[in-house]
Amino acid sequence: MRQQFLRRAALGACLALAGLSAHANDADGVKIGVLTDMAGVTADATGRGSVEAARLAIEELGGSVLGKPVSLVSGDHQHRPDIGSSMVRKWYDTDGVDVVVDVPNSSVALAVQGIAREKKKLVLFSSPGTTALTQAQCSPYGVQWTYTTYALSRGTATAVVKEGNKRWFILASDYAFGKQLAADTETVVKANGGEVVGTVFHPLNASDFASFLLQAQASKAQIIAVANAGGDTISAIKQAAEFGISSGGQKLAAMLLLLTDVHSLGLQAAQHTYLTVPSYWDMNDGTRAFTKKFEARLGRPPTFLQAGVYSSVRHYLRAVQAAGTTDSDAVMAKMKSMPIDDPFSLNAHIREDGLVVRDMMLAQVKSPDQSKAPWDYYNIVRTIPGDSLAWPLSESQCPLVKK
């Protein structure tokens, strides 16, 4: 009897301490964790820029919410799921972090989503593109904020085929990401009346694309789709320029291309390349005003991944204010019911599966003589409706979707 009493007393004490700890964390204010890539292959597109984008969102809303200060922590996952998972677990368990944002690298993102689900904490993904985050592995505590590989390949391929470019050749990286991009691209091209006359896969981190580009040239395709990422994209497009592919009448379509990639390539090499972008720094007065503040800290405009971090943090803080609490379930309900209101988001809302559906833009990289100022890199060809870039909920694999 006495042992049972002592067990109950101990359990009660633990629960009381847990409650006091949670209350203390809540009393300390709202804490945001930016999990990003500070030194790896996506550091230019995310990294310190993602941290500053989050900081600018906090400052824009006055640095506090519900009368409490908003603070920021950041960490580098080094593209390793084990490191990212350990960091996020500590943030949630002992550091009082309420929400994690950014998370470039899909494998890290999926690991983090599992922890967030377990801890009933929020995570807002700006940088990973895998559709698993809002399909089979969706979570009531996760939001895929900025893009998916499905949206980018669908946006570019559909729009470019409709421009009259029916014959395609696909150059893709030989691993899961590239194969999925290639498969999505081929499906969309065929669905719109085009044909894929050839596909070739290259190894990850390839240095020589000569044989692949010669096959693409010989195919007489109108469009050569580049379905890879990072350094492989830069190398492929740079060598395509050296082979005179654009000057020979063929055009490139990049399935994933960032502003920093174009800058690394230079307009001479990247010119005329088609791509889909969720946002662009020169979209409107609001994006230009934000870019002015961002440039003062980073020396350049934000990528669409960094703009997504700003947007997600801003919407989260507005939802906390509207909900009157940092409770994850209450805040998520508000985030899904409130319109996403920031200059980088066009007709954007969060679906029940956690996917942000947004209008995007088909862009084409300018030629050097078209560019009138630093970072003036894109011609916007047309707006692409968000509903055409997201899989129908009737086909969703997400358990949260009611059918």
Short mmCIF file of C-alpha atoms in Angstrom, two decimals:
data_model
loop_
_atom_site.label_atom_id
_atom_site.label_comp_id
_atom_site.label_asym_id
_atom_site.label_seq_id
_atom_site.Cartn_x
_atom_site.Cartn_y
_atom_site.Cartn_z
CA MET A 1 0.00 0.00 0.00
CA ARG A 2 2.79 2.33 1.04
CA GLN A 3 4.74 1.51 -2.17
CA GLN A 4 1.66 2.24 -4.26
CA PHE A 5 1.26 5.57 -2.49
CA LEU A 6 4.91 6.45 -3.08
CA ARG A 7 4.64 5.54 -6.78
CA ARG A 8 1.60 7.75 -7.16
CA ALA A 9 3.32 10.59 -5.31
CA ALA A 10 6.39 10.28 -7.53
CA LEU A 11 4.25 10.22 -10.67
CA GLY A 12 2.37 13.27 -9.46
CA ALA A 13 5.61 15.10 -8.80
CA CYS A 14 6.92 14.26 -12.29
CA LEU A 15 3.73 15.48 -13.92
CA ALA A 16 3.83 18.65 -11.85
CA LEU A 17 7.44 19.28 -12.85
CA ALA A 18 6.57 18.64 -16.51
CA GLY A 19 3.73 21.10 -16.22
CA LEU A 20 5.95 23.68 -14.57
CA SER A 21 8.58 23.15 -17.27
CA ALA A 22 6.02 23.59 -20.05
CA HIS A 23 4.64 26.65 -18.32
CA ALA A 24 8.15 28.07 -17.91
CA ASN A 25 8.90 27.54 -21.57
CA ASP A 26 5.61 29.20 -22.52
CA ALA A 27 6.32 32.07 -20.12
CA ASP A 28 9.71 32.57 -21.73
CA GLY A 29 7.95 33.42 -24.99
CA VAL A 30 7.81 31.86 -28.44
CA LYS A 31 10.92 30.13 -29.77
CA ILE A 32 11.56 29.31 -33.43
CA GLY A 33 14.23 26.85 -34.59
CA VAL A 34 15.74 27.24 -38.07
CA LEU A 35 17.19 23.88 -39.10
CA THR A 36 19.22 24.51 -42.23
CA ASP A 37 22.42 23.95 -44.23
CA MET A 38 25.18 26.34 -43.20
CA ALA A 39 28.10 24.95 -45.21
CA GLY A 40 26.88 22.29 -47.64
CA VAL A 41 25.57 22.18 -51.20
CA THR A 42 22.44 24.23 -50.45
CA ALA A 43 24.03 26.77 -48.09
CA ASP A 44 23.77 29.66 -50.57
CA ALA A 45 20.10 28.98 -51.21
CA THR A 46 19.19 28.41 -47.54
CA GLY A 47 21.68 28.70 -44.66
CA ARG A 48 22.33 32.12 -43.16
CA GLY A 49 19.79 33.62 -45.54
CA SER A 50 17.06 31.40 -44.09
CA VAL A 51 18.01 32.49 -40.57
CA GLU A 52 17.87 36.17 -41.53
CA ALA A 53 14.57 35.67 -43.38
CA ALA A 54 13.07 34.23 -40.18
CA ARG A 55 14.55 37.09 -38.16
CA LEU A 56 13.05 39.66 -40.50
CA ALA A 57 9.61 38.07 -40.13
CA ILE A 58 9.94 38.28 -36.34
CA GLU A 59 11.05 41.91 -36.49
CA GLU A 60 8.29 42.80 -38.92
CA LEU A 61 5.68 41.66 -36.39
CA GLY A 62 7.27 43.65 -33.57
CA GLY A 63 9.48 40.97 -32.02
CA SER A 64 6.74 39.70 -29.70
CA VAL A 65 3.44 37.85 -29.74
CA LEU A 66 0.80 37.58 -27.00
CA GLY A 67 2.92 40.03 -25.04
CA LYS A 68 5.90 37.66 -25.00
CA PRO A 69 9.22 37.91 -26.84
CA VAL A 70 9.90 35.79 -29.92
CA SER A 71 13.39 34.28 -30.02
CA LEU A 72 15.34 32.36 -32.61
CA VAL A 73 17.79 29.46 -32.57
CA SER A 74 19.46 27.85 -35.58
CA GLY A 75 21.44 24.75 -36.41
CA ASP A 76 23.20 22.97 -39.28
CA HIS A 77 21.98 19.42 -39.96
CA GLN A 78 24.94 18.74 -42.32
CA HIS A 79 22.52 16.81 -44.57
CA ARG A 80 22.49 13.97 -42.04
CA PRO A 81 19.16 12.71 -40.66
CA ASP A 82 20.79 11.57 -37.40
CA ILE A 83 22.27 15.00 -36.70
CA GLY A 84 19.07 16.81 -37.67
CA SER A 85 16.94 14.46 -35.56
CA SER A 86 19.12 14.81 -32.47
CA MET A 87 19.13 18.58 -32.74
CA VAL A 88 15.36 18.84 -33.16
CA ARG A 89 14.66 16.40 -30.34
CA LYS A 90 16.77 18.53 -27.99
CA TRP A 91 15.09 21.72 -29.23
CA TYR A 92 11.64 20.32 -28.53
CA ASP A 93 12.45 18.49 -25.29
CA THR A 94 14.75 20.86 -23.40
CA ASP A 95 15.15 24.15 -25.27
CA GLY A 96 11.49 25.14 -25.48
CA VAL A 97 11.35 25.41 -29.27
CA ASP A 98 7.74 25.72 -30.46
CA VAL A 99 8.21 25.37 -34.22
CA VAL A 100 11.01 24.25 -36.58
CA VAL A 101 11.34 25.78 -40.05
CA ASP A 102 13.27 25.39 -43.35
CA VAL A 103 14.94 21.88 -43.31
CA PRO A 104 16.64 21.52 -46.72
CA ASN A 105 17.18 17.83 -47.58
CA SER A 106 14.22 15.50 -47.91
CA SER A 107 15.64 12.62 -45.86
CA VAL A 108 16.34 14.96 -42.93
CA ALA A 109 12.87 16.47 -43.33
CA LEU A 110 11.14 13.08 -43.14
CA ALA A 111 13.09 12.19 -39.99
CA VAL A 112 12.22 15.53 -38.39
CA GLN A 113 8.56 15.15 -39.34
CA GLY A 114 8.48 11.88 -37.39
CA ILE A 115 9.84 13.57 -34.28
CA ALA A 116 7.46 16.50 -34.60
CA ARG A 117 4.53 14.08 -34.87
CA GLU A 118 5.72 12.22 -31.76
CA LYS A 119 6.21 15.42 -29.75
CA LYS A 120 3.08 17.14 -31.14
CA LYS A 121 5.19 20.11 -32.20
CA LEU A 122 4.97 22.08 -35.42
CA VAL A 123 7.41 21.95 -38.34
CA LEU A 124 7.11 24.14 -41.45
CA PHE A 125 9.15 22.89 -44.42
CA SER A 126 10.30 25.53 -46.87
CA SER A 127 13.17 23.76 -48.61
CA PRO A 128 12.55 20.00 -49.05
CA GLY A 129 10.60 18.97 -52.14
CA THR A 130 9.66 15.35 -51.53
CA THR A 131 5.94 14.70 -51.91
CA ALA A 132 6.08 12.09 -49.11
CA LEU A 133 5.85 14.92 -46.56
CA THR A 134 2.25 15.57 -47.54
CA GLN A 135 1.40 12.22 -49.08
CA ALA A 136 1.99 8.86 -47.37
CA GLN A 137 4.02 10.32 -44.48
CA CYS A 138 1.90 13.42 -43.84
CA SER A 139 1.45 14.71 -40.30
CA PRO A 140 -1.11 16.88 -38.46
CA TYR A 141 1.87 18.95 -37.28
CA GLY A 142 3.71 19.43 -40.60
CA VAL A 143 3.26 21.89 -43.47
CA GLN A 144 5.05 21.72 -46.83
CA TRP A 145 5.29 25.42 -47.45
CA THR A 146 7.04 26.44 -50.64
CA TYR A 147 7.14 23.77 -53.37
CA THR A 148 7.16 20.08 -54.26
CA THR A 149 9.04 18.28 -57.02
CA TYR A 150 5.60 17.45 -58.42
CA ALA A 151 4.68 21.14 -58.68
CA LEU A 152 7.91 22.29 -60.30
CA SER A 153 8.08 19.55 -62.91
CA ARG A 154 4.37 19.83 -63.64
CA GLY A 155 4.50 23.62 -63.91
CA THR A 156 7.49 23.77 -66.23
CA ALA A 157 6.60 20.81 -68.44
CA THR A 158 2.93 21.77 -68.89
CA ALA A 159 3.64 25.40 -69.67
CA VAL A 160 6.56 24.75 -72.01
CA VAL A 161 4.64 22.11 -74.00
CA LYS A 162 1.76 24.56 -74.35
CA GLU A 163 4.24 27.04 -75.83
CA GLY A 164 4.48 24.58 -78.74
CA ASN A 165 7.56 22.62 -77.64
CA LYS A 166 6.45 19.02 -78.16
CA ARG A 167 9.70 17.05 -78.49
CA TRP A 168 11.59 16.53 -75.21
CA PHE A 169 14.79 14.87 -74.08
CA ILE A 170 15.36 14.31 -70.33
CA LEU A 171 18.77 14.49 -68.64
CA ALA A 172 18.35 13.33 -65.04
CA SER A 173 20.43 12.34 -62.03
CA ASP A 174 20.62 8.61 -61.36
CA TYR A 175 19.08 8.45 -57.89
CA ALA A 176 15.58 8.64 -56.42
CA PHE A 177 15.17 12.42 -56.65
CA GLY A 178 16.21 12.62 -60.31
CA LYS A 179 14.26 9.54 -61.32
CA GLN A 180 11.10 10.94 -59.75
CA LEU A 181 11.60 14.29 -61.53
CA ALA A 182 12.17 12.48 -64.83
CA ALA A 183 9.08 10.29 -64.39
CA ASP A 184 6.90 13.27 -63.42
CA THR A 185 8.20 15.28 -66.36
CA GLU A 186 7.55 12.49 -68.88
CA THR A 187 4.02 11.96 -67.56
CA VAL A 188 3.17 15.65 -67.90
CA VAL A 189 4.74 16.01 -71.35
CA LYS A 190 2.76 13.04 -72.70
CA ALA A 191 -0.47 14.18 -71.02
CA ASN A 192 -0.19 17.49 -72.88
CA GLY A 193 0.35 15.97 -76.30
CA GLY A 194 4.15 15.97 -76.34
CA GLU A 195 6.65 13.14 -76.60
CA VAL A 196 9.88 12.24 -74.82
CA VAL A 197 12.33 11.11 -77.48
CA GLY A 198 15.02 10.04 -75.03
CA THR A 199 16.06 9.91 -71.38
CA VAL A 200 19.56 9.51 -69.97
CA PHE A 201 20.65 9.28 -66.33
CA HIS A 202 23.97 10.60 -65.03
CA PRO A 203 25.75 9.75 -61.75
CA LEU A 204 25.46 12.09 -58.78
CA ASN A 205 28.10 14.84 -58.69
CA ALA A 206 29.09 14.24 -62.30
CA SER A 207 31.91 16.38 -63.65
CA ASP A 208 31.60 15.58 -67.36
CA PHE A 209 28.23 15.80 -69.12
CA ALA A 210 29.65 15.65 -72.66
CA SER A 211 28.32 12.23 -73.65
CA PHE A 212 24.88 12.96 -72.19
CA LEU A 213 24.61 16.32 -73.93
CA LEU A 214 25.73 14.84 -77.25
CA GLN A 215 22.85 12.36 -77.01
CA ALA A 216 20.48 15.22 -76.25
CA GLN A 217 21.75 17.23 -79.24
CA ALA A 218 21.49 14.25 -81.57
CA SER A 219 17.87 13.62 -80.52
CA LYS A 220 16.77 16.85 -82.23
CA ALA A 221 14.48 17.49 -79.24
CA GLN A 222 13.16 21.03 -78.94
CA ILE A 223 13.53 20.95 -75.15
CA ILE A 224 16.22 19.36 -73.02
CA ALA A 225 14.86 18.90 -69.49
CA VAL A 226 17.50 19.07 -66.77
CA ALA A 227 16.15 16.98 -63.89
CA ASN A 228 18.78 17.21 -61.16
CA ALA A 229 19.84 19.69 -58.48
CA GLY A 230 22.61 21.88 -57.09
CA GLY A 231 26.06 21.43 -58.56
CA ASP A 232 24.84 18.91 -61.13
CA THR A 233 22.34 21.43 -62.49
CA ILE A 234 24.99 24.14 -62.70
CA SER A 235 27.49 21.83 -64.43
CA ALA A 236 24.95 20.49 -66.92
CA ILE A 237 23.68 23.93 -67.93
CA LYS A 238 27.18 25.41 -68.11
CA GLN A 239 28.41 22.61 -70.37
CA ALA A 240 25.25 22.84 -72.49
CA ALA A 241 26.19 26.46 -73.20
CA GLU A 242 29.73 25.37 -74.13
CA PHE A 243 28.23 22.87 -76.59
CA GLY A 244 26.17 25.65 -78.16
CA ILE A 245 22.87 23.94 -77.46
CA SER A 246 20.83 27.13 -77.05
CA SER A 247 22.46 28.83 -80.03
CA GLY A 248 21.68 25.69 -82.06
CA GLY A 249 17.95 26.14 -81.52
CA GLN A 250 17.34 23.73 -78.64
CA LYS A 251 16.12 25.13 -75.31
CA LEU A 252 16.73 24.02 -71.74
CA ALA A 253 14.03 23.49 -69.10
CA ALA A 254 15.33 23.20 -65.54
CA MET A 255 13.10 21.19 -63.23
CA LEU A 256 14.72 22.75 -60.15
CA LEU A 257 16.73 25.94 -60.49
CA LEU A 258 17.35 28.62 -57.88
CA LEU A 259 18.33 32.25 -58.17
CA THR A 260 21.74 31.49 -56.68
CA ASP A 261 22.26 28.75 -59.31
CA VAL A 262 21.62 31.28 -62.09
CA HIS A 263 24.04 33.68 -60.43
CA SER A 264 26.72 30.98 -60.28
CA LEU A 265 26.14 30.09 -63.92
CA GLY A 266 25.98 33.64 -65.24
CA LEU A 267 23.37 34.81 -67.73
CA GLN A 268 25.48 33.90 -70.73
CA ALA A 269 25.27 30.21 -69.80
CA ALA A 270 21.79 30.16 -68.24
CA GLN A 271 19.94 32.42 -70.71
CA HIS A 272 16.61 31.25 -72.16
CA THR A 273 16.27 28.38 -69.63
CA TYR A 274 12.68 27.78 -68.57
CA LEU A 275 11.83 27.13 -64.91
CA THR A 276 8.94 27.30 -62.46
CA VAL A 277 9.25 29.53 -59.40
CA PRO A 278 6.91 29.94 -56.40
CA SER A 279 8.15 33.52 -55.96
CA TYR A 280 10.68 36.04 -57.22
CA TRP A 281 12.23 39.02 -55.45
CA ASP A 282 11.05 41.46 -58.16
CA MET A 283 7.38 40.36 -58.19
CA ASN A 284 5.78 43.43 -56.61
CA ASP A 285 6.36 46.40 -54.31
CA GLY A 286 6.13 44.18 -51.22
CA THR A 287 8.77 41.70 -52.40
CA ARG A 288 11.05 44.55 -53.44
CA ALA A 289 10.67 46.21 -50.02
CA PHE A 290 11.54 42.93 -48.25
CA THR A 291 14.48 42.38 -50.60
CA LYS A 292 15.90 45.79 -49.73
CA LYS A 293 16.03 44.78 -46.05
CA PHE A 294 17.34 41.30 -46.87
CA GLU A 295 20.08 42.68 -49.14
CA ALA A 296 21.25 45.00 -46.38
CA ARG A 297 22.16 41.88 -44.39
CA LEU A 298 23.10 39.32 -47.05
CA GLY A 299 24.20 41.43 -50.01
CA ARG A 300 21.76 39.82 -52.45
CA PRO A 301 18.05 39.02 -52.90
CA PRO A 302 16.44 35.96 -51.29
CA THR A 303 15.95 32.66 -53.07
CA PHE A 304 12.40 31.34 -53.12
CA LEU A 305 13.40 28.91 -50.34
CA GLN A 306 14.46 31.78 -48.08
CA ALA A 307 11.34 33.75 -49.00
CA GLY A 308 9.37 30.66 -47.96
CA VAL A 309 11.02 30.70 -44.52
CA TYR A 310 10.01 34.35 -44.06
CA SER A 311 6.46 33.57 -45.19
CA SER A 312 6.06 30.50 -42.95
CA VAL A 313 7.37 32.24 -39.82
CA ARG A 314 5.17 35.26 -40.45
CA HIS A 315 2.05 33.14 -40.89
CA TYR A 316 2.88 31.05 -37.82
CA LEU A 317 3.24 34.12 -35.58
CA ARG A 318 0.00 35.61 -36.89
CA ALA A 319 -1.74 32.32 -36.14
CA VAL A 320 -0.33 32.24 -32.58
CA GLN A 321 -1.69 35.75 -32.05
CA ALA A 322 -5.10 34.77 -33.44
CA ALA A 323 -5.25 31.53 -31.42
CA GLY A 324 -4.14 33.23 -28.19
CA THR A 325 -1.82 30.31 -27.42
CA THR A 326 1.22 28.39 -28.66
CA ASP A 327 -0.63 25.06 -28.37
CA SER A 328 0.27 23.20 -31.56
CA ASP A 329 -3.21 21.91 -32.39
CA ALA A 330 -4.84 25.30 -31.86
CA VAL A 331 -2.19 27.13 -33.86
CA MET A 332 -2.34 24.64 -36.74
CA ALA A 333 -6.12 25.01 -36.88
CA LYS A 334 -5.68 28.78 -37.19
CA MET A 335 -2.94 28.44 -39.78
CA LYS A 336 -5.22 26.30 -41.96
CA SER A 337 -8.24 28.60 -41.55
CA MET A 338 -6.42 31.91 -42.09
CA PRO A 339 -5.39 33.13 -45.57
CA ILE A 340 -1.64 33.26 -46.14
CA ASP A 341 -0.98 36.96 -46.45
CA ASP A 342 2.50 38.05 -47.53
CA PRO A 343 3.92 39.57 -50.72
CA PHE A 344 5.66 36.36 -51.83
CA SER A 345 2.52 34.16 -51.68
CA LEU A 346 0.00 34.21 -54.51
CA ASN A 347 -3.47 32.81 -53.70
CA ALA A 348 -1.96 30.48 -51.10
CA HIS A 349 -3.70 28.31 -48.52
CA ILE A 350 -2.93 25.19 -46.46
CA ARG A 351 -4.85 22.05 -47.41
CA GLU A 352 -5.92 19.35 -44.97
CA ASP A 353 -2.89 17.24 -45.98
CA GLY A 354 -0.51 20.03 -44.93
CA LEU A 355 0.36 21.13 -48.46
CA VAL A 356 0.41 24.84 -49.24
CA VAL A 357 -1.30 25.24 -52.60
CA ARG A 358 -0.12 28.43 -54.29
CA ASP A 359 0.02 30.01 -57.71
CA MET A 360 3.47 29.82 -59.26
CA MET A 361 5.13 31.41 -62.27
CA LEU A 362 6.73 30.11 -65.42
CA ALA A 363 9.94 32.09 -65.82
CA GLN A 364 12.66 32.25 -68.45
CA VAL A 365 16.20 33.33 -67.67
CA LYS A 366 17.07 36.62 -69.37
CA SER A 367 19.89 37.07 -71.83
CA PRO A 368 22.73 39.37 -70.71
CA ASP A 369 21.43 42.27 -72.83
CA GLN A 370 17.92 41.97 -71.31
CA SER A 371 19.14 42.26 -67.71
CA LYS A 372 19.03 45.89 -66.57
CA ALA A 373 20.34 45.60 -62.99
CA PRO A 374 22.14 43.18 -60.65
CA TRP A 375 20.05 40.04 -59.98
CA ASP A 376 17.56 41.03 -62.72
CA TYR A 377 17.52 37.49 -64.02
CA TYR A 378 13.98 36.39 -64.93
CA ASN A 379 11.30 37.20 -67.44
CA ILE A 380 7.97 36.06 -66.02
CA VAL A 381 6.15 34.30 -68.88
CA ARG A 382 2.87 33.49 -67.16
CA THR A 383 1.19 32.69 -63.85
CA ILE A 384 0.32 29.02 -63.25
CA PRO A 385 -2.77 28.37 -61.08
CA GLY A 386 -1.94 26.55 -57.87
CA ASP A 387 -4.70 23.96 -58.25
CA SER A 388 -3.02 22.67 -61.41
CA LEU A 389 0.24 22.12 -59.49
CA ALA A 390 -1.13 19.95 -56.67
CA TRP A 391 -2.37 16.38 -56.82
CA PRO A 392 -6.14 16.07 -56.32
CA LEU A 393 -7.16 15.27 -52.76
CA SER A 394 -9.18 12.39 -54.19
CA GLU A 395 -5.84 10.78 -55.12
CA SER A 396 -4.10 11.61 -51.86
CA GLN A 397 -2.27 8.94 -49.85
CA CYS A 398 -2.38 11.12 -46.71
CA PRO A 399 -4.36 9.54 -43.84
CA LEU A 400 -5.56 13.02 -42.79
CA VAL A 401 -7.59 13.43 -45.96
CA LYS A 402 -11.24 12.52 -45.59
CA LYS A 403 -12.58 10.72 -48.67
#
